PDB file of C-alpha atoms in Angstrom:
ATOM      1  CA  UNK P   1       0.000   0.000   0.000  1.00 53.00           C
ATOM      2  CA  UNK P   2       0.726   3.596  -0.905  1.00 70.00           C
ATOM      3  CA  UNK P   3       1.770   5.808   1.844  1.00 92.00           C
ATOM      4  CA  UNK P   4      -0.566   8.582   2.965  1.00 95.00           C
ATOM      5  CA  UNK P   5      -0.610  12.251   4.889  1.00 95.00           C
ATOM      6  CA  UNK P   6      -3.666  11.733   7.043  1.00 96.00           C
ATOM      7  CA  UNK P   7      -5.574  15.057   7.173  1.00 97.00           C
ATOM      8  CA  UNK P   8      -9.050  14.441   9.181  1.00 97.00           C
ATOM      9  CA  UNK P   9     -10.838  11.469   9.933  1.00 97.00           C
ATOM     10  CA  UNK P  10     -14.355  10.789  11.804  1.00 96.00           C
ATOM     11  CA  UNK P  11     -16.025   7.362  12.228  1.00 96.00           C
ATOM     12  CA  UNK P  12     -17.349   7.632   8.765  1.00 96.00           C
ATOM     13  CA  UNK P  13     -14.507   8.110   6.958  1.00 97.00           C
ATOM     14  CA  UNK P  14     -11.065   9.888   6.417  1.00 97.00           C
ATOM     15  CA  UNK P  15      -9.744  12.158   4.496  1.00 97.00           C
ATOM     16  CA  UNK P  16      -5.607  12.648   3.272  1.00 97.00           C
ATOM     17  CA  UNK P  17      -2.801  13.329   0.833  1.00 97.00           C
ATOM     18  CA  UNK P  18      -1.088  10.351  -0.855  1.00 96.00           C
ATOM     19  CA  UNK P  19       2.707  10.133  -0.837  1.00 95.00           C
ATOM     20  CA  UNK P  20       5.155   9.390  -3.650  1.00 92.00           C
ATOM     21  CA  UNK P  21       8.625   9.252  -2.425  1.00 90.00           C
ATOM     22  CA  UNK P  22       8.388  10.469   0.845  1.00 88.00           C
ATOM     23  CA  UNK P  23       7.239  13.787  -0.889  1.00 93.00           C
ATOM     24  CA  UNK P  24       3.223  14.682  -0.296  1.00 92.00           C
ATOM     25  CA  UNK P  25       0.925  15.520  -2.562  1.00 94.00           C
ATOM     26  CA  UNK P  26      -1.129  18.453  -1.946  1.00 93.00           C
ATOM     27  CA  UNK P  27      -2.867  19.020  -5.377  1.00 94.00           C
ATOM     28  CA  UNK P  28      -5.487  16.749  -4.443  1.00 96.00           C
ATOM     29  CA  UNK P  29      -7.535  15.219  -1.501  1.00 97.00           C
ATOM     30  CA  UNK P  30      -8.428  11.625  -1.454  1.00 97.00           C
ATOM     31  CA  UNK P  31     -11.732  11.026   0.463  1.00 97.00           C
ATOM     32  CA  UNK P  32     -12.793   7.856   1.550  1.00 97.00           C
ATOM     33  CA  UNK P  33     -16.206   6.785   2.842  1.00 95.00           C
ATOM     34  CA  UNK P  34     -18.646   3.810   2.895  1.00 89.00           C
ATOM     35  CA  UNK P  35     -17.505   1.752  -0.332  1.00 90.00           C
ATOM     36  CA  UNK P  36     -16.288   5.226  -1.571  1.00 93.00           C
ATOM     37  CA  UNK P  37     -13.508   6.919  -2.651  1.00 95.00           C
ATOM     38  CA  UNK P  38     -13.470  10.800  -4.244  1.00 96.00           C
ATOM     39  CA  UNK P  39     -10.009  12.192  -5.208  1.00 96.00           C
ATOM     40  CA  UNK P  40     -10.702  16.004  -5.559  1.00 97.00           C
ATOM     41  CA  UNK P  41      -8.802  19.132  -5.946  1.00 96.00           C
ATOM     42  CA  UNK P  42      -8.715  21.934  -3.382  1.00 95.00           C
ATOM     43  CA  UNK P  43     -11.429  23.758  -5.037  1.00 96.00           C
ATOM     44  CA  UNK P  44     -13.314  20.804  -5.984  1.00 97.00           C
ATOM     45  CA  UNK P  45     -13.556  19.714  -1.928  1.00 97.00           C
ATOM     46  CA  UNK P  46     -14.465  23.381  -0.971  1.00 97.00           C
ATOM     47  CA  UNK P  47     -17.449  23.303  -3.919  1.00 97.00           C
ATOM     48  CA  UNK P  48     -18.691  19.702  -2.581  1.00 97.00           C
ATOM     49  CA  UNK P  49     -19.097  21.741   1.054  1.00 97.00           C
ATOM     50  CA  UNK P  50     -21.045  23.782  -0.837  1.00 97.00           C
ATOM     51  CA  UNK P  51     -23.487  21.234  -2.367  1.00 97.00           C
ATOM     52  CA  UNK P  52     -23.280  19.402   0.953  1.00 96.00           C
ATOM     53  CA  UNK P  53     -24.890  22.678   2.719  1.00 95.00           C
ATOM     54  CA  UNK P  54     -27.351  23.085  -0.017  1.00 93.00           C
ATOM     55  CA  UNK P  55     -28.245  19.337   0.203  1.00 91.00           C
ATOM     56  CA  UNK P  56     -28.678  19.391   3.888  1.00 87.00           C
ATOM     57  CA  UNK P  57     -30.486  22.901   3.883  1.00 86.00           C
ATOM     58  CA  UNK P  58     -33.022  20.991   1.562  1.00 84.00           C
ATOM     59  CA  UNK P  59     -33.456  17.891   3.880  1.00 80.00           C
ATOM     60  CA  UNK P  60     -34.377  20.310   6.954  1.00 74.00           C
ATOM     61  CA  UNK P  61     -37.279  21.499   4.789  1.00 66.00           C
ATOM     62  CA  UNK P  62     -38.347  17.344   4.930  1.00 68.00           C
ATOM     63  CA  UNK P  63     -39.551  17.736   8.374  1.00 64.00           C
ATOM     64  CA  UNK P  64     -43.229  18.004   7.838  1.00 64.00           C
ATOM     65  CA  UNK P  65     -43.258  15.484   4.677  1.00 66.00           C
ATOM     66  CA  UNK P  66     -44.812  12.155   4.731  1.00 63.00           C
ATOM     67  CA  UNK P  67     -42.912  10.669   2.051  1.00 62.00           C
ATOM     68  CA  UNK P  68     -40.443   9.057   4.007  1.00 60.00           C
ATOM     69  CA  UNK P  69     -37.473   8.761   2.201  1.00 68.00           C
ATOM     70  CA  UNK P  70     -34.910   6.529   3.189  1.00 75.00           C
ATOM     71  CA  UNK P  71     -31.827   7.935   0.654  1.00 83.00           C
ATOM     72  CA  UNK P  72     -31.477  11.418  -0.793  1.00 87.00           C
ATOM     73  CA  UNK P  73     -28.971  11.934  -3.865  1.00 91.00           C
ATOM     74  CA  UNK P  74     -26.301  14.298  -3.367  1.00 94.00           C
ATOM     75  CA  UNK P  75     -24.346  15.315  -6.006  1.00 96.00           C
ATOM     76  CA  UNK P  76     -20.761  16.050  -6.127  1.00 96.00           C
ATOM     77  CA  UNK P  77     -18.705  18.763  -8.022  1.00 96.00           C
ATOM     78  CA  UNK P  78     -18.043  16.039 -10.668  1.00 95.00           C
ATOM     79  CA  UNK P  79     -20.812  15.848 -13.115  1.00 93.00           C
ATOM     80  CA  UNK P  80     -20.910  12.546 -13.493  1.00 95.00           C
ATOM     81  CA  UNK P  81     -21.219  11.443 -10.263  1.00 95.00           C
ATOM     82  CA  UNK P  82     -24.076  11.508  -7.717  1.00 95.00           C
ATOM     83  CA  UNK P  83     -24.284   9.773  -4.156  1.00 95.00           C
ATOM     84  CA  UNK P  84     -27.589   8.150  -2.455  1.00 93.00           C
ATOM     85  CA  UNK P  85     -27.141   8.811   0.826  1.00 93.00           C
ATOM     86  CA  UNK P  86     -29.061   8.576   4.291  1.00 89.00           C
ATOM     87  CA  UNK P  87     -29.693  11.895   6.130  1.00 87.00           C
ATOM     88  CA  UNK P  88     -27.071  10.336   8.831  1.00 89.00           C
ATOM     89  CA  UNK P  89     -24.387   9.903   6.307  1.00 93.00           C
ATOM     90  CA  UNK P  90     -24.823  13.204   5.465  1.00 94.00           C
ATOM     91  CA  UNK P  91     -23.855  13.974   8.648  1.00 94.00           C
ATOM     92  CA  UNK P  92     -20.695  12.518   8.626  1.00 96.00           C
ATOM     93  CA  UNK P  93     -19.942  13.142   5.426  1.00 97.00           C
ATOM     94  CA  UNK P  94     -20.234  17.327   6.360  1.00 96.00           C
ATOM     95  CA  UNK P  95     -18.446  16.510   9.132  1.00 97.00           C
ATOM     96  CA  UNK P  96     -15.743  14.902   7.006  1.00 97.00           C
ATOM     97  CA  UNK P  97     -15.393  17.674   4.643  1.00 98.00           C
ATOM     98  CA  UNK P  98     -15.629  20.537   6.869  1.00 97.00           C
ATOM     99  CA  UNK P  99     -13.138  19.113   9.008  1.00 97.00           C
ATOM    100  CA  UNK P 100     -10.415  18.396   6.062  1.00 97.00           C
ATOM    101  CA  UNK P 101     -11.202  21.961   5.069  1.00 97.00           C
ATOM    102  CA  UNK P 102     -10.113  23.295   8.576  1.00 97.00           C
ATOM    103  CA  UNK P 103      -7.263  20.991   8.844  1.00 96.00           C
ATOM    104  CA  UNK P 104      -5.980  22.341   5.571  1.00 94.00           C
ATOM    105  CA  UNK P 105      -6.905  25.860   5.660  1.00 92.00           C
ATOM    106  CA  UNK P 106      -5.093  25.967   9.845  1.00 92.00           C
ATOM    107  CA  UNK P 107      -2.071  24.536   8.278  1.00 88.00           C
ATOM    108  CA  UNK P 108      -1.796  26.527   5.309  1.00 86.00           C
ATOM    109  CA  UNK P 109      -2.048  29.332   7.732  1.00 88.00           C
ATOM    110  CA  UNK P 110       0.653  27.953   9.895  1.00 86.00           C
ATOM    111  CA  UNK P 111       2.873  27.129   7.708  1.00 83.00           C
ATOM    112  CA  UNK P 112       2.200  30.627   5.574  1.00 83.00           C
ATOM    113  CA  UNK P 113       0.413  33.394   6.728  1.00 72.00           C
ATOM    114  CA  UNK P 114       0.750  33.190   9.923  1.00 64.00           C
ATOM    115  CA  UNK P 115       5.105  33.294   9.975  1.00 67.00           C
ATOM    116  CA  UNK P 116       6.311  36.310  10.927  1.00 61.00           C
TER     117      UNK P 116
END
């Protein structure tokens, strides 16, 4: 197995850099969750946040309907691929993102902006 920078992780799933020759790679983010796996760019993770709000926004609004539904699709910044997921995976999966965007944007700063 590949070697990996582990950014954030949460029961549901993790979220990290690969490595290739000791040197990370930071152009892209390699998410994995359930039988999963989403390798996106920086701005590719912080549109998916986006559609995650927008998706979970929407499934608030499901409070007073009867329907029921058991899966909701969420889509993902690539256009060709969409996710049926529960409203708990959801969840985690905001949880996942939001924390690999922290992680990367508090190191970014540390190791950047906030040098003196």
């Amino acid at each position: 197995m590949r070697e990996v920078e582990q950014i954030y992780y949460n029961e549901f799933g993790v979220a990290f850099y690969w490595k290739k020759n000791d040197v990370v790679l930071k152009e892209k983010v390699q998410l994995v969750f359930k039988e999963t796996g989403l390798y996106f760019s920086h701005r590719e993770i912080r549109d998916f946040a986006l559609i995650i709000d927008e998706t979970f926004d929407e499934l608030q609004g499901c409070a007073g309907c009867r329907r029921n539904c058991q899966r909701s699709l969420l889509k993902t910044p690539l256009q060709q691929i969409d996710l049926a997921v529960t409203k708990s995976e959801l969840k985690h999966i905001k949880d996942l993102v939001e924390g690999t965007l922290f992680k990367m944007g508090l190191y970014n700063y540390l190791q950047n902006e906030g040098r003196n």
